CSV table of C-alpha atoms and ligand atoms in Angstrom, one decimal:
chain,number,residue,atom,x,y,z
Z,1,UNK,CA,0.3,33.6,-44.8
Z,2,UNK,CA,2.8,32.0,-42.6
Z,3,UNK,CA,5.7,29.8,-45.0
Z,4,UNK,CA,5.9,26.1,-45.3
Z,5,UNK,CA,9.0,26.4,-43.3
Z,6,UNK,CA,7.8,28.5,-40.3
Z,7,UNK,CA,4.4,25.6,-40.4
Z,8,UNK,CA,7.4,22.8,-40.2
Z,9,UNK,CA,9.7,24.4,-37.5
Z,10,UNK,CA,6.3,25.1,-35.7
Z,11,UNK,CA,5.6,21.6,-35.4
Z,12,UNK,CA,8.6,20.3,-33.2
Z,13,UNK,CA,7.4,21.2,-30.1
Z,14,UNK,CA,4.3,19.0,-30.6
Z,15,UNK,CA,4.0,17.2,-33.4
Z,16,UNK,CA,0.7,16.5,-35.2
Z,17,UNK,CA,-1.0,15.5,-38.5
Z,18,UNK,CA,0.7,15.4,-41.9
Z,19,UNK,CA,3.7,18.1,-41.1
Z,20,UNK,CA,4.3,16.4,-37.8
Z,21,UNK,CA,4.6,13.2,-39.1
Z,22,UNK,CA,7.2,15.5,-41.4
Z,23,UNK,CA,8.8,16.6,-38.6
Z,24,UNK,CA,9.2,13.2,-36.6
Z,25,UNK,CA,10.5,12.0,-39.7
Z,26,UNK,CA,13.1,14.7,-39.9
Z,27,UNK,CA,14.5,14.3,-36.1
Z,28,UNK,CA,14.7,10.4,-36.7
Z,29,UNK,CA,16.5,11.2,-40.2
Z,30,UNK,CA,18.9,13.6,-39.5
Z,31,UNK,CA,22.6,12.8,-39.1
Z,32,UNK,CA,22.8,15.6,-36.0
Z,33,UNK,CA,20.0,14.9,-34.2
Z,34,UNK,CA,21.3,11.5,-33.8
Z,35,UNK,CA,24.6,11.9,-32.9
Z,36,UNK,CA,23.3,14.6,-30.3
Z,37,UNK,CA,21.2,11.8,-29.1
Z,38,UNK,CA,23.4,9.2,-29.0
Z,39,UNK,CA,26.4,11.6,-27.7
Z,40,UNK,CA,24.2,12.6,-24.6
Z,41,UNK,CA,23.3,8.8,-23.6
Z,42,UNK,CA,27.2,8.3,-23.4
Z,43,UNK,CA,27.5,11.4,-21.4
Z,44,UNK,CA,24.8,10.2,-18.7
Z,45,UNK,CA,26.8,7.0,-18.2
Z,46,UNK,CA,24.0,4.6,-19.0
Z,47,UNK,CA,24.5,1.3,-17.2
Z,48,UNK,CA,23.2,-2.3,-17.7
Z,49,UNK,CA,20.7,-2.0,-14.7
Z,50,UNK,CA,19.9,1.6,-14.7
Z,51,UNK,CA,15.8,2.8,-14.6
Z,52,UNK,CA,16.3,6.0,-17.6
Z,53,UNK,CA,13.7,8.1,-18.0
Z,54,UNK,CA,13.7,10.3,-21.6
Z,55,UNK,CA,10.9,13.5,-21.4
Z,56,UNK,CA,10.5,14.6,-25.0
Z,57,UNK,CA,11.3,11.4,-27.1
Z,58,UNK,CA,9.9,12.4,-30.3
Z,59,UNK,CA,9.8,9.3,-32.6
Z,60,UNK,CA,12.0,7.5,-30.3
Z,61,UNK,CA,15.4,6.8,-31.3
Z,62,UNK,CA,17.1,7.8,-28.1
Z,63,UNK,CA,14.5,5.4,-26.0
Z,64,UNK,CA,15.7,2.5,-28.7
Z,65,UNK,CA,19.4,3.4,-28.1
Z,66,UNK,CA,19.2,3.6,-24.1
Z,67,UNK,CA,17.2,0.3,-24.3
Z,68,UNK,CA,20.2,-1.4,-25.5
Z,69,UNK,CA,22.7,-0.1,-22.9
Z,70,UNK,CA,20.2,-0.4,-19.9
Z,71,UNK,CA,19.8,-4.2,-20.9
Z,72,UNK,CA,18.8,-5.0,-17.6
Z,73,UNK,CA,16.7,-2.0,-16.4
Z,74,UNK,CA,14.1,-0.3,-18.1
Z,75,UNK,CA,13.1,2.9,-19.7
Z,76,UNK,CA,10.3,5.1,-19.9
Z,77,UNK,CA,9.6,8.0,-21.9
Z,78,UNK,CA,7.1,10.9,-21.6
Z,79,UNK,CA,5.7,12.9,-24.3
Z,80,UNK,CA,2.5,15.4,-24.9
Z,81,UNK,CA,2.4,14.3,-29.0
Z,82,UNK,CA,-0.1,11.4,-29.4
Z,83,UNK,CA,1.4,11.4,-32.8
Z,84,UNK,CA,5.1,10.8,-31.3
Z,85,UNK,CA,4.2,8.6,-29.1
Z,86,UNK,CA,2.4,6.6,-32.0
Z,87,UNK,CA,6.0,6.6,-33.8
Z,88,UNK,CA,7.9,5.7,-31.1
Z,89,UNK,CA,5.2,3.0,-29.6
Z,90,UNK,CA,5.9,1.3,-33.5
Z,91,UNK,CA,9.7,1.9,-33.7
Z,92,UNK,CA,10.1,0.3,-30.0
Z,93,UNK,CA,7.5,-2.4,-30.0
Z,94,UNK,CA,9.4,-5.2,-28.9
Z,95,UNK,CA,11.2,-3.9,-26.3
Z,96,UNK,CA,7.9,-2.5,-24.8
Z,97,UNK,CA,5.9,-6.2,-25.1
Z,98,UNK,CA,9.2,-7.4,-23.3
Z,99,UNK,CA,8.1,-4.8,-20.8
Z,100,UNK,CA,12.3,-2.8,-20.8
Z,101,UNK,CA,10.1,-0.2,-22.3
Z,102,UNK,CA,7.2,2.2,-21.3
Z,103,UNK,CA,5.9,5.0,-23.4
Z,104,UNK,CA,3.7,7.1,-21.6
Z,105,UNK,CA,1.4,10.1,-23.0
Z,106,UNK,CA,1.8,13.4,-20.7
Z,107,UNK,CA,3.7,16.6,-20.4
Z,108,UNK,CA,6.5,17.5,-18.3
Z,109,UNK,CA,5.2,20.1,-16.8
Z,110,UNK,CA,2.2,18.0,-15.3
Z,111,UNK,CA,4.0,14.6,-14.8
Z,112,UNK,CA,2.0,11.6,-13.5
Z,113,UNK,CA,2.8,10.3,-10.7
Z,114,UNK,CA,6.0,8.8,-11.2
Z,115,UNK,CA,7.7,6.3,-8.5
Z,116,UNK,CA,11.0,8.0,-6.9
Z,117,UNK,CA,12.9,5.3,-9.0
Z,118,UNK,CA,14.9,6.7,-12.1
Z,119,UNK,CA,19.2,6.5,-11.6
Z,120,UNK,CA,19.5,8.8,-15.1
Z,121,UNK,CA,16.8,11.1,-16.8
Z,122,UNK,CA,18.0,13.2,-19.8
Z,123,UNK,CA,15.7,15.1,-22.4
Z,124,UNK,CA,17.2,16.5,-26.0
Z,125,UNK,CA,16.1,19.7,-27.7
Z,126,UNK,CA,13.2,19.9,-24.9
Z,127,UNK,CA,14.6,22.3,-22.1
Z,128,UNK,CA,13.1,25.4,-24.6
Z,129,UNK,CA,9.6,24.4,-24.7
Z,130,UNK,CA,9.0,24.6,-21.1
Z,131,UNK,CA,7.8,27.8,-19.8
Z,132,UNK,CA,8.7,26.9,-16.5
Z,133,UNK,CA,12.1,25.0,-16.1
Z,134,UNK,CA,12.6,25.0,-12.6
Z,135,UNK,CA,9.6,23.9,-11.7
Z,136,UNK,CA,9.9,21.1,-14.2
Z,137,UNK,CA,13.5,20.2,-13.3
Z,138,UNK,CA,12.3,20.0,-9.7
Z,139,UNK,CA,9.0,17.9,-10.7
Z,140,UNK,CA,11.9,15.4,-12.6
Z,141,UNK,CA,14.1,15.2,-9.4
Z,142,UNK,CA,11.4,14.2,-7.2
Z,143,UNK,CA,11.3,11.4,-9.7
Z,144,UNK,CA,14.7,10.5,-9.4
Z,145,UNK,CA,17.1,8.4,-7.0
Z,146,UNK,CA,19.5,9.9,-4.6
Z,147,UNK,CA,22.7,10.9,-6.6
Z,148,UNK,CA,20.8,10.1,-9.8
Z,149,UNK,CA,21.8,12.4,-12.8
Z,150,UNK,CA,19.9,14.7,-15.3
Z,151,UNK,CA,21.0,15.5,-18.3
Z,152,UNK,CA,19.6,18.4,-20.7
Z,153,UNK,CA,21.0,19.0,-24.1
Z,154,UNK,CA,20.3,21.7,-26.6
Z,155,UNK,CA,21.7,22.5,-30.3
Z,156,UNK,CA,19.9,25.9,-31.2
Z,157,UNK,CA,17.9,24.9,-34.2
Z,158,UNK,CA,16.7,28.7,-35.5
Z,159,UNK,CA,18.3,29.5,-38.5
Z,160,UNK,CA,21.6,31.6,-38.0
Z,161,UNK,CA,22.3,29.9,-34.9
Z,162,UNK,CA,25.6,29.9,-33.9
Z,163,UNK,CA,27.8,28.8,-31.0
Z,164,UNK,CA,27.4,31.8,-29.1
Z,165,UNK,CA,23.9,30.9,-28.7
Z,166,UNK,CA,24.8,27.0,-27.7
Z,167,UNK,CA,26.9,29.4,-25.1
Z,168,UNK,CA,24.3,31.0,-23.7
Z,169,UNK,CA,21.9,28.2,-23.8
Z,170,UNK,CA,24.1,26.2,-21.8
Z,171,UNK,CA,24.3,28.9,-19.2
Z,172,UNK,CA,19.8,29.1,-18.9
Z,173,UNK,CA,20.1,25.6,-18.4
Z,174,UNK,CA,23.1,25.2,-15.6
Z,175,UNK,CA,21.4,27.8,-14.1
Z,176,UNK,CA,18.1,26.2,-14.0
Z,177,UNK,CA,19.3,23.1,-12.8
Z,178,UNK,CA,20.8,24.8,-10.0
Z,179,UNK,CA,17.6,26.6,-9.1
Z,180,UNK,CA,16.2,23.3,-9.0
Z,181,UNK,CA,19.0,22.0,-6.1
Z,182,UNK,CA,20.4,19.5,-8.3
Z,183,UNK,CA,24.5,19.3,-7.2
Z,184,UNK,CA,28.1,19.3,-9.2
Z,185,UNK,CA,26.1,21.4,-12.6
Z,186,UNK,CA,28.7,20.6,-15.4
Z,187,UNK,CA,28.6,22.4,-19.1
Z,188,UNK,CA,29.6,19.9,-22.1
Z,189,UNK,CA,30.3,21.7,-25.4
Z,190,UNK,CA,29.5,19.3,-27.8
Z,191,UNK,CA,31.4,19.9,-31.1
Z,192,UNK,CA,29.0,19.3,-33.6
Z,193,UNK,CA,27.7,20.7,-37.2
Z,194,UNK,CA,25.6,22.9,-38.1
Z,195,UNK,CA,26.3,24.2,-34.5
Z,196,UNK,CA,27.6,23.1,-31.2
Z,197,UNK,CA,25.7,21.5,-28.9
Z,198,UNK,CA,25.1,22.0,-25.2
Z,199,UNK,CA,24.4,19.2,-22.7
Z,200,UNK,CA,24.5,20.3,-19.1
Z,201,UNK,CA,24.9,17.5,-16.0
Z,202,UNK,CA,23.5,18.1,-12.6
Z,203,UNK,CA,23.0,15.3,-9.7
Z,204,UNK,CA,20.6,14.6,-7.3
Z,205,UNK,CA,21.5,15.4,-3.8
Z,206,UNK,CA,23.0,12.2,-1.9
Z,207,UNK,CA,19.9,13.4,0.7
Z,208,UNK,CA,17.2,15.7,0.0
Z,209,UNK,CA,16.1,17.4,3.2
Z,210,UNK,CA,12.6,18.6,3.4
Z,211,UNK,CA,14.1,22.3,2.8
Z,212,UNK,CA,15.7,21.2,-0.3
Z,213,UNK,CA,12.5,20.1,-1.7
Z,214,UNK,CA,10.9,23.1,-1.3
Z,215,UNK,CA,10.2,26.1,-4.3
Z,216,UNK,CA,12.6,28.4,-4.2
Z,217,UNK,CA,10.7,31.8,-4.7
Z,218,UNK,CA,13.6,33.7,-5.6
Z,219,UNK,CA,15.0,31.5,-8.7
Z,220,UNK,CA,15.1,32.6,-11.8
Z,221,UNK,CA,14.4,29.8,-14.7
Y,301,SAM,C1,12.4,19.0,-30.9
Y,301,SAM,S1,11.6,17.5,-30.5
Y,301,SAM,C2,13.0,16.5,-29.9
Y,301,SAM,C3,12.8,15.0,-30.0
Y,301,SAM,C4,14.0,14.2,-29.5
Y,301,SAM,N1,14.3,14.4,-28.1
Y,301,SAM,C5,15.2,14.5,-30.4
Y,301,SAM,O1,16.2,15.0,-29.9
Y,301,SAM,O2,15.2,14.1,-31.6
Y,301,SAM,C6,10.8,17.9,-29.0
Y,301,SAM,C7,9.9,16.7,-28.4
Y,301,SAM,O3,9.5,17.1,-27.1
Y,301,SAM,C8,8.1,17.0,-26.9
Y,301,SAM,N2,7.7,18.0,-25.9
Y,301,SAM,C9,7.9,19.3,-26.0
Y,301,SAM,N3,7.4,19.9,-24.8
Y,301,SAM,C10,7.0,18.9,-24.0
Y,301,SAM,C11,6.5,18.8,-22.7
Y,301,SAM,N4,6.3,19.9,-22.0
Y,301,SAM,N5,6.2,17.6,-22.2
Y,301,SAM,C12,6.4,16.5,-22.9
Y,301,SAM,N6,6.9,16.5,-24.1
Y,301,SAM,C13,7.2,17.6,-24.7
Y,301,SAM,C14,7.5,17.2,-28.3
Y,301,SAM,O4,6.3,16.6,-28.5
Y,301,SAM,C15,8.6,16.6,-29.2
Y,301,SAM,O5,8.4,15.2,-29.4
């Protein structure tokens, strides 16, 4: 019979009923998972009048956060977890009757149709539950502006992680973003405990050409 544990871990990639109300509690709770949060908005360089998208916002602490920086903009947040979006619909209620925030029920890997608008899109302890990353990363950049940035973080969660998997996790994702043509891919180590965490950069091209846009059959994710 699988442990409590393994039932708990199992629930962060989509949260639901009791355990992943456990779960959303834990992300929200948890000293790292803030400061990875909050660390990652400061790294995307939120502005007053930025459009931020967040895929993956769990019980939304990072939408509340971004909110306040992009005072005159707006965010908008995907996730697949009815129950997470429940969470964060409560825990951002104002700011979404005040319409600087939209919550929207979906999955990354099948976004709606999204205006071309966003100037920043980031997503925290996501980038490993898509099976496809390229074709995601590519699906976000057709949401995004011209020289708009991306930001993915990760802090390897299983137990015995260490940095040399933050290491290599930053690598899958530089390299994925690159697959995905976004320009000037940058690795931050993020010095944290229990482990370090890695948030990789990547812009939009100033001008996508209609080649640029295209799959590219021979990247790996
Ligand atoms: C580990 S939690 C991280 C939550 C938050 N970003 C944080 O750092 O605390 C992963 C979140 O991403 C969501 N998620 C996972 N895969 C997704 C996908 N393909 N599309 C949309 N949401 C996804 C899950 O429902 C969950 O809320």
């Amino acid at each position: 019979m699988k442990s409590l544990r393994a039932a708990l871990v199992e629930q962060f990639g989509d949260p639901s009923g009791v355990l992943g109300s456990v779960a959303g509690f834990i992300m929200l709770a948890r000293p790292s998972n803030r400061e990875r949060n909050l660390r990652t908005l400061q790294l995307l360089d939120v502005q007053p009048g930025d459009q931020v998208l967040e895929v993956g916002f769990g019980p939304g602490f990072a939408v509340e956060c971004a909110a306040k920086l992009a005072n005159r903009g707006k965010v908008v947040g995907i996730d697949h977890s009815p129950l997470m979006l429940r969470q964060a619909s409560t825990r951002n209620a104002r700011a979404i009757e005040a319409g600087r925030v939209e919550l929207l029920l979906g999955s990354a890997d099948r976004l709606p149709g999204l205006p071309s608008c966003f100037d920043k899109v980031f997503a925290v302890n996501v980038y490993m539950f898509w099976d496809e990353p390229v074709t995601v990363l590519r699906g976000l950049r057709s949401a995004m502006k011209p020289e708009g940035t991306l930001t993915l973080t990760l802090q390897p969660r299983r137990r015995g992680a260490d940095d040399e998997d933050t290491r290599q996790a930053a690598e899958r994702m530089a390299h994925s973003l690159r697959s995905a043509r976004f320009e000037d891919v940058r690795i931050e180590i993020l010095d944290m405990d229990p482990v370090n965490a890695a948030c990789v950069l990547g812009r939009v091209p100033r001008t996508s050409s209609p080649s640029s846009a295209a799959p590219n059959p021979g990247a790996g994710n």
